Coordinates of C-alpha atoms in Angstrom, one line a residue:
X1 CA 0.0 0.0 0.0
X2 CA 3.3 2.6 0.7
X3 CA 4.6 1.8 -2.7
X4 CA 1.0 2.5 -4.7
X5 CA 0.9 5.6 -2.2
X6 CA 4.4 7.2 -3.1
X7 CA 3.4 6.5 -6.6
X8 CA 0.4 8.3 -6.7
X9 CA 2.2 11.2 -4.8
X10 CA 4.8 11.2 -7.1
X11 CA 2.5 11.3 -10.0
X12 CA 0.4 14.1 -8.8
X13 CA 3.5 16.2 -8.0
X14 CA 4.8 15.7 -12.1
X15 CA 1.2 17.0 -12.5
X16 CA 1.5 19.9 -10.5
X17 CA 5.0 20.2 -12.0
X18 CA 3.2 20.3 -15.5
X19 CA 0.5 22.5 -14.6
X20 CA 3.0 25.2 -13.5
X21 CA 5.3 25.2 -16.7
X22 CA 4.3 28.0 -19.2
X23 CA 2.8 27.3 -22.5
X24 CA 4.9 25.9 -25.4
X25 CA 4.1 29.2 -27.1
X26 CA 5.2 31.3 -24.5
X27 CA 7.9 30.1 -23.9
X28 CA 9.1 30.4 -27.5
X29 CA 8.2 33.8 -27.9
X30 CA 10.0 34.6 -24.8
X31 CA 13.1 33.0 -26.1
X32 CA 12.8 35.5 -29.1
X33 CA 12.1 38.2 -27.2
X34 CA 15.4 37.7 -25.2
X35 CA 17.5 36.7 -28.5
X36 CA 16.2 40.0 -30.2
X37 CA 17.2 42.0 -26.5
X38 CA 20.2 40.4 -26.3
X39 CA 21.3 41.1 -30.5
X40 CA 20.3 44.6 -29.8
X41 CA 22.9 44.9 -26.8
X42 CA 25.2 43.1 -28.8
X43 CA 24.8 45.6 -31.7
X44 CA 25.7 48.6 -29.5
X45 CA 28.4 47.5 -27.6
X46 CA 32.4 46.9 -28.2
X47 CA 35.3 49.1 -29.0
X48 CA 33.7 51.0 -31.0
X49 CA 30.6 52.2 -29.5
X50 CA 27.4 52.7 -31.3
X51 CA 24.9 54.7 -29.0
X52 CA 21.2 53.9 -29.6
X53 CA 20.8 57.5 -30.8
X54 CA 23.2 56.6 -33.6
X55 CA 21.7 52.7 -34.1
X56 CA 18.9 53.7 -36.6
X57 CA 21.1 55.8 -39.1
X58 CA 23.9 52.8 -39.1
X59 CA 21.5 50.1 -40.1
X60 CA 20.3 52.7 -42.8
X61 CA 17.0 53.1 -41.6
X62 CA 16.8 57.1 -42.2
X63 CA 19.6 59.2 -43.7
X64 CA 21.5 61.7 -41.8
X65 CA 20.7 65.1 -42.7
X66 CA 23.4 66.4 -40.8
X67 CA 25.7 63.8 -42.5
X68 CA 27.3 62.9 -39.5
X69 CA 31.0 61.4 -40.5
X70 CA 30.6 58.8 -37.4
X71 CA 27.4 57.5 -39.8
X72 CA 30.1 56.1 -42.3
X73 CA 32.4 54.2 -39.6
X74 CA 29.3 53.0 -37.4
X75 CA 27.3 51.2 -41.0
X76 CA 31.4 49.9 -41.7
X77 CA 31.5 48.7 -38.1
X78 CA 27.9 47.3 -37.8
X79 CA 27.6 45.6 -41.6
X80 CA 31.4 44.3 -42.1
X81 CA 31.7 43.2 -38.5
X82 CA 29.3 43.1 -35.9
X83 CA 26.3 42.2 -37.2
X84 CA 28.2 39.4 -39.0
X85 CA 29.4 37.9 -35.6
X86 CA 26.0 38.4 -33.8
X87 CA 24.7 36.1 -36.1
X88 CA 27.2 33.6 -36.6
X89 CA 27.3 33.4 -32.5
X90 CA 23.9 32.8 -32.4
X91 CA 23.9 29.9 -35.3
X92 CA 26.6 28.7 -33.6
X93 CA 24.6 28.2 -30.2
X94 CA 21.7 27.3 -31.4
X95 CA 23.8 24.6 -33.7
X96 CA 25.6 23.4 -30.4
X97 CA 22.9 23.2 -28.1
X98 CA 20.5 21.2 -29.9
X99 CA 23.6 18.7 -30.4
X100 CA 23.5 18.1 -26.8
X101 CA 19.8 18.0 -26.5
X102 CA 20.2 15.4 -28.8
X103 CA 22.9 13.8 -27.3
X104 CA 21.1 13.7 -23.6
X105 CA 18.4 12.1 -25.2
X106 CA 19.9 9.5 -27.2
X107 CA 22.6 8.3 -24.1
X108 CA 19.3 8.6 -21.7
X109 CA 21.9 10.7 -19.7
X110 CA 21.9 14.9 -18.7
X111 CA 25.3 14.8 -18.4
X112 CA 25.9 13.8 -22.6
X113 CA 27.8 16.4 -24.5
X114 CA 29.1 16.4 -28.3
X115 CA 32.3 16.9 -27.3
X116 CA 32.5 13.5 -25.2
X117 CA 32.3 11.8 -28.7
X118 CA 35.8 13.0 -29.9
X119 CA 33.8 15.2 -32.8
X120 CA 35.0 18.6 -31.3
X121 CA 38.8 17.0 -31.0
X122 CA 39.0 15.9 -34.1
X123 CA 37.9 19.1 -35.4
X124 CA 40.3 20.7 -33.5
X125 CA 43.0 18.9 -34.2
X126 CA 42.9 18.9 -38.2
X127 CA 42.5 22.6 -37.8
X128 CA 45.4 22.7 -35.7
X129 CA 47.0 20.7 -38.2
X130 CA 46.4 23.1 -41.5
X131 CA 47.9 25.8 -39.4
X132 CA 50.8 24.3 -38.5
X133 CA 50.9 22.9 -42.0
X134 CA 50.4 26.1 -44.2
X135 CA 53.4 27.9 -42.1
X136 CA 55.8 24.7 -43.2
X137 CA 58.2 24.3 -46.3
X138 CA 55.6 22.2 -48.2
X139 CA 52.8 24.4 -47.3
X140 CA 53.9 28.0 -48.8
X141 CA 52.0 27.1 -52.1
X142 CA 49.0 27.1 -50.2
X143 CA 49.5 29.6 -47.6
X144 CA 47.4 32.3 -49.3
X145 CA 44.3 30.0 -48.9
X146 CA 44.8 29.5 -44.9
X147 CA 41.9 31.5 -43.6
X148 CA 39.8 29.0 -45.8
X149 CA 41.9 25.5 -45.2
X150 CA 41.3 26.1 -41.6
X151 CA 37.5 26.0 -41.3
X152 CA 37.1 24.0 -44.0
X153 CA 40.2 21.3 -42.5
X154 CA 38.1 21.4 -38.8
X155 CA 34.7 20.7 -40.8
X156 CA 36.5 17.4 -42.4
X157 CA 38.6 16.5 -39.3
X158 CA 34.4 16.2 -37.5
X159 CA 33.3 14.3 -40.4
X160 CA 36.8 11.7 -40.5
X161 CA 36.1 11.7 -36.5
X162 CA 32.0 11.1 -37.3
X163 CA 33.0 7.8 -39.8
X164 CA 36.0 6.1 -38.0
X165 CA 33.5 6.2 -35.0
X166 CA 30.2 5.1 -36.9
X167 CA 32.6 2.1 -38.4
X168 CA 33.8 1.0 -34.8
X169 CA 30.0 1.3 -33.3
X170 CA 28.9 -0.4 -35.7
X171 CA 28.0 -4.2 -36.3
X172 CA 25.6 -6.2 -38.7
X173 CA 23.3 -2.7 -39.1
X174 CA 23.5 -2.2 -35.3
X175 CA 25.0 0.4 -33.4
X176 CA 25.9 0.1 -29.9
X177 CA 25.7 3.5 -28.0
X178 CA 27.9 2.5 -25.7
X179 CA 30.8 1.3 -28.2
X180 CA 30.0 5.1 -29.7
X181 CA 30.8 6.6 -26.3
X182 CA 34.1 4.8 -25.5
X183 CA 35.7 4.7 -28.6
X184 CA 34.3 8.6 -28.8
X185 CA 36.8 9.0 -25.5
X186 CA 39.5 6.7 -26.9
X187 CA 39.7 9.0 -30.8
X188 CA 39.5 12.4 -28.5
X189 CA 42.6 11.2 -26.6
X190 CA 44.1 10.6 -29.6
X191 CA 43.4 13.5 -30.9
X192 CA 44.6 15.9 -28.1
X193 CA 47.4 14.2 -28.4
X194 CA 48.1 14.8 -32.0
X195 CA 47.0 18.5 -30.4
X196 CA 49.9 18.4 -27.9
X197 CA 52.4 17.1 -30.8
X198 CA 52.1 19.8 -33.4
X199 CA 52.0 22.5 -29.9
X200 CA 55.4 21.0 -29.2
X201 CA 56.6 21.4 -33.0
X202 CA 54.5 24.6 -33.5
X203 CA 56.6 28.3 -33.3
X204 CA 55.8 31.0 -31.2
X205 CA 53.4 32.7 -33.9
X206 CA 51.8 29.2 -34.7
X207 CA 51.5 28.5 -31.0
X208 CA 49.3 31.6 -30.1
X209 CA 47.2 30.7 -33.5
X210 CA 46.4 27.0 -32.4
X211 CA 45.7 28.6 -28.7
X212 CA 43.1 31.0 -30.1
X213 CA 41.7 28.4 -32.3
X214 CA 41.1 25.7 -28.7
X215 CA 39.8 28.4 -26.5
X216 CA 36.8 29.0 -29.8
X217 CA 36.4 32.8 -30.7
X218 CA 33.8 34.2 -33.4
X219 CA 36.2 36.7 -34.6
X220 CA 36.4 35.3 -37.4
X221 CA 33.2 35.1 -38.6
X222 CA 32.2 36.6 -42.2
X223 CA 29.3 36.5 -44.4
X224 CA 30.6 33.9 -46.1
X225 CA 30.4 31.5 -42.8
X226 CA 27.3 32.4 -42.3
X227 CA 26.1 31.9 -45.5
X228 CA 27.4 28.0 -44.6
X229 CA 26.1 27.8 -41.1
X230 CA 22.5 29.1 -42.9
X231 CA 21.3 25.6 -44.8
X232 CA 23.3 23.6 -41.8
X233 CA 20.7 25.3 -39.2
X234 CA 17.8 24.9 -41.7
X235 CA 18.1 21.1 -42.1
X236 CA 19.1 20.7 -38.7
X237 CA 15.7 22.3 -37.1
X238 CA 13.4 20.1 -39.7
X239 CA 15.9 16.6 -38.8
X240 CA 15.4 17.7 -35.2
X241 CA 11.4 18.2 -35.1
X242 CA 11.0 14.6 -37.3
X243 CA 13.4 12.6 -34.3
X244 CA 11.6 14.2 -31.2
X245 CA 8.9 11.8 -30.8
X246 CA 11.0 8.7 -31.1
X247 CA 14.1 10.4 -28.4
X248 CA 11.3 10.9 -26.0
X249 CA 9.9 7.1 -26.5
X250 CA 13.7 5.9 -26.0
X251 CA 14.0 7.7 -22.6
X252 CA 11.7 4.4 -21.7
X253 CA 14.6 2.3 -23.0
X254 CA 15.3 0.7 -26.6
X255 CA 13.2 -2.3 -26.5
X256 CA 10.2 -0.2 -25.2
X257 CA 10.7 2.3 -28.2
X258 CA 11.0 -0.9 -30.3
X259 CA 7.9 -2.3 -29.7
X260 CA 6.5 1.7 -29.6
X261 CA 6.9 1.3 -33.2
X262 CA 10.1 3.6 -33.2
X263 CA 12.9 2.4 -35.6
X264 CA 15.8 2.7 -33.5
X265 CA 18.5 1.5 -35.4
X266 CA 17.6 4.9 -37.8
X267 CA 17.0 6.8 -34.6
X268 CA 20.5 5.9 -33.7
X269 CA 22.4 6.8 -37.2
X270 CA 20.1 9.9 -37.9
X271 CA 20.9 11.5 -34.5
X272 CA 25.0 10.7 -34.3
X273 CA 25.0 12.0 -38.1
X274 CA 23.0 15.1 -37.0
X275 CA 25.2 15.9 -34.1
X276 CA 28.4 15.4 -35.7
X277 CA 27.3 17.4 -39.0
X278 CA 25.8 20.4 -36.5
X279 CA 29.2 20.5 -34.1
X280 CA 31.4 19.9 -37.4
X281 CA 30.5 23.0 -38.7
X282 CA 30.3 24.8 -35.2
X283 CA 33.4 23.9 -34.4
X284 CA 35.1 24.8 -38.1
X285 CA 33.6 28.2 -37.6
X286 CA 34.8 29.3 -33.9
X287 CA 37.2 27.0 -32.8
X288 CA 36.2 24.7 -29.7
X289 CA 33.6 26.1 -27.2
X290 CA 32.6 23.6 -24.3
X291 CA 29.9 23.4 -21.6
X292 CA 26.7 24.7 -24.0
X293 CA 25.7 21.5 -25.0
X294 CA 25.5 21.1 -21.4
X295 CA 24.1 23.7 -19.4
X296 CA 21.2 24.9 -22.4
X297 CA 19.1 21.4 -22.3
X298 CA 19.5 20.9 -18.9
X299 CA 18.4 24.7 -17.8
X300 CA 15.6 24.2 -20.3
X301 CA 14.0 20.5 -19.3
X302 CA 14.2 22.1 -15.9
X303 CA 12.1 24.8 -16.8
X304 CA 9.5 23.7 -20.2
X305 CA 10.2 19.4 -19.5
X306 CA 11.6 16.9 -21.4
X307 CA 9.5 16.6 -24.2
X308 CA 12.0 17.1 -27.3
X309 CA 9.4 18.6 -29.7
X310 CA 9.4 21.9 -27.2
X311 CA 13.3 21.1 -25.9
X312 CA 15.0 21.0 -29.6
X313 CA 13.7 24.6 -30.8
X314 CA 13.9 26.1 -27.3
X315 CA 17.7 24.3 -26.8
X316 CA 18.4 26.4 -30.0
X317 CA 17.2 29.7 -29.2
X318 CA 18.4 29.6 -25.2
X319 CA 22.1 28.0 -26.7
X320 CA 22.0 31.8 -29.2
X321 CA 21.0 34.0 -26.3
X322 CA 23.6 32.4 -24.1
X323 CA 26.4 32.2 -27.0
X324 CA 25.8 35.8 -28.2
X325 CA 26.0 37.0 -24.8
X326 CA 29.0 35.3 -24.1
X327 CA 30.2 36.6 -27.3
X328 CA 29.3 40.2 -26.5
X329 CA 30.7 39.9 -22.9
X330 CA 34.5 38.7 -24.3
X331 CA 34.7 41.7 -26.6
X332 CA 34.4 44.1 -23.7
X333 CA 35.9 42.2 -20.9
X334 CA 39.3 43.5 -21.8
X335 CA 38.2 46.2 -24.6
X336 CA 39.9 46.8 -26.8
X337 CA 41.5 43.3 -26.7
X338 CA 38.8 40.3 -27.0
X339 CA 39.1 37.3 -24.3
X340 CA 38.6 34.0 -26.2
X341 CA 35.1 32.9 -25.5
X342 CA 35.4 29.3 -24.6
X343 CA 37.1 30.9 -21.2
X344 CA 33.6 32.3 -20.4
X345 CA 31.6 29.4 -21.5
X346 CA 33.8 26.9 -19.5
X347 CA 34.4 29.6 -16.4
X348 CA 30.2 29.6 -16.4
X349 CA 29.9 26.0 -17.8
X350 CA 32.1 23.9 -15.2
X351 CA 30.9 24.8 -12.3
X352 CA 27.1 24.0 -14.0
X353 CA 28.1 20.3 -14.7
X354 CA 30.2 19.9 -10.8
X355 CA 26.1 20.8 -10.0
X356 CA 24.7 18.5 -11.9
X357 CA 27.2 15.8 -10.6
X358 CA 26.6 16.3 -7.3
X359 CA 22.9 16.5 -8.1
X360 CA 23.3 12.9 -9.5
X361 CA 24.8 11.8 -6.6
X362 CA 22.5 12.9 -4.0
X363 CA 19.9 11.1 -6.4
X364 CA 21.6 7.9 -6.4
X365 CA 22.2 7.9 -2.6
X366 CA 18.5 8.1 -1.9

């Protein structure tokens, strides 16, 4: 009689839970509400200044009739720069986050992140490489292309790291998680390794470029990139919305989804390929930045629950506000200098997962 007792009282308290959560719609909206707030904040502050006075006449709503000479520098500023990285930080979130929403659900675990598969390292690595390559002997024919071997080097370095794992995982058209996960471990320590090597070979000017690249910046981020990130983000959002249902049946475990009618087998190689493809292109953007993946979904099933069809679009709006915040914060940390972002995202980030931990172990004690 206890046990059907606690059950019922734990079952009315998820209702109450439920009951208290804001609609779906709401919640959205207020997720756009604080992207757009956070944007315009972003827009106006840096080194060089833009007062809100000034705001309208630099995006080129109205003409100046004064013809203001700080109109010219503030629409150079805004349109070649800023707006430019606003963007591509928020992609990049958004991009990020959902991969570990994803991730959480498919490992049934809150404590899943895409860089615990070795897709970030390997990334990192090969872009590490083609700088330490392009500085070399052999590499002066194709020095003048380094600003677009080095993204392009990180997005095939995810993809190498993506296959190599997918091969070991899997077996006679099945894929074992948990293989996934170990040898995911196993290729990141190889390739931090390869890291340490060409830090060891690297020279001084080489050294500080592979150091930017690891602790992830968005200063280099262009039109161009975004223009790439774009149709990434796109398919993303529509591959994320048609796997919800079947990550929230697997949270009962994979013979439950099974017999739910959920093909889990193409649950499994949709989701790795979606996560590696989204961080890929994150990472061969900005360089390596740790802890969204992390904190985002497990802020948000706090707050909305862990229904994936509200947790994937709200992961990647919460993963832009906190990413273009983060952004905005290292450019005037140390203005005029910029502080690599992954510092900020690690130094707010780490502490978030000790939580988490410790949460889990309370859990498990009881």
């Amino acid at each position: 009689m206890s046990a059907l007792a606690d059950a019922r009282t734990e079952t009315t308290d998820r209702r109450i839970k439920r009951s208290l959560r804001p609609p779906a719609s709401l919640t959205l909206l207020c997720l756009c509400a604080a992207l757009v707030g956070t944007a315009l904040i972003a827009v106006t502050l840096g080194a060089a200044g833009i007062p809100l006075a000034r705001l309208p006449a630099a995006l080129g709503l109205w003409s100046d009739g004064a013809a203001n000479p700080l109109v010219a520098r503030d629409q150079l500023v805004l349109w070649s720069i800023r707006i430019p990285r606003i963007v591509a930080a928020a992609m990049v979130g958004g991009l990020l986050a959902a991969s570990g929403a994803i991730m959480q659900g498919l490992f049934r675990n809150p404590l899943a992140d895409p860089a615990l598969v070795g897709v970030s390292s390997g990334g990192a690595f090969a872009a590490a490489a083609a700088i330490v390559f392009t500085d070399s002997h052999i590499g002066q024919s194709v020095r003048f292309m380094q600003h677009q071997l080095l993204p392009l080097s990180a997005f095939v370095g995810s993809l190498v790291t993506t296959i190599i794992l997918y091969s070991i995982a899997s077996r006679a058209g099945r894929t074992s998680i948990a293989i996934f996960l170990l040898a995911g471990i196993a290729i990141a320590a190889i390739a931090n390794a390869g890291i340490g090597l060409l830090v060891f070979v690297a020279d001084d000017r080489q050294l500080r470029d592979i150091t930017f690249w690891m602790l992830g910046s968005m200063s280099g981020a262009t039109w161009g990139k975004i223009a790439t990130l774009a149709p990434v983000l796109t398919v993303a959002l529509l591959a994320c919305l048609s796997i919800a249902r079947g990550l929230d049946v697997l949270v009962l475990g994979e013979a439950e989804a099974f017999h739910s009618g959920v093909d889990v087998e193409r649950l499994k190689r949709i989701s790795i390929i979606l996560v590696s493809a989204m961080t890929g292109v994150a990472v061969s953007v900005c360089g390596v930045v740790g802890f969204v993946g992390i904190v985002v979904p497990h802020l948000l099933r706090l707050a909305i629950g862990p229904a994936h069809r509200l947790l994937l679009p709200a992961s990647v709006l919460l993963g832009a506000v906190l990413l273009v915040g983060a952004d905005t914060m290292a450019r005037i940390i140390v203005s005029p200098a910029e502080m690599p972002i992954g510092i900020l995202t690690a130094a707010v980030g780490a502490p978030f997962f000790l939580a988490i931990l410790l949460r889990q172990r309370s859990l498990i004690s009881l």
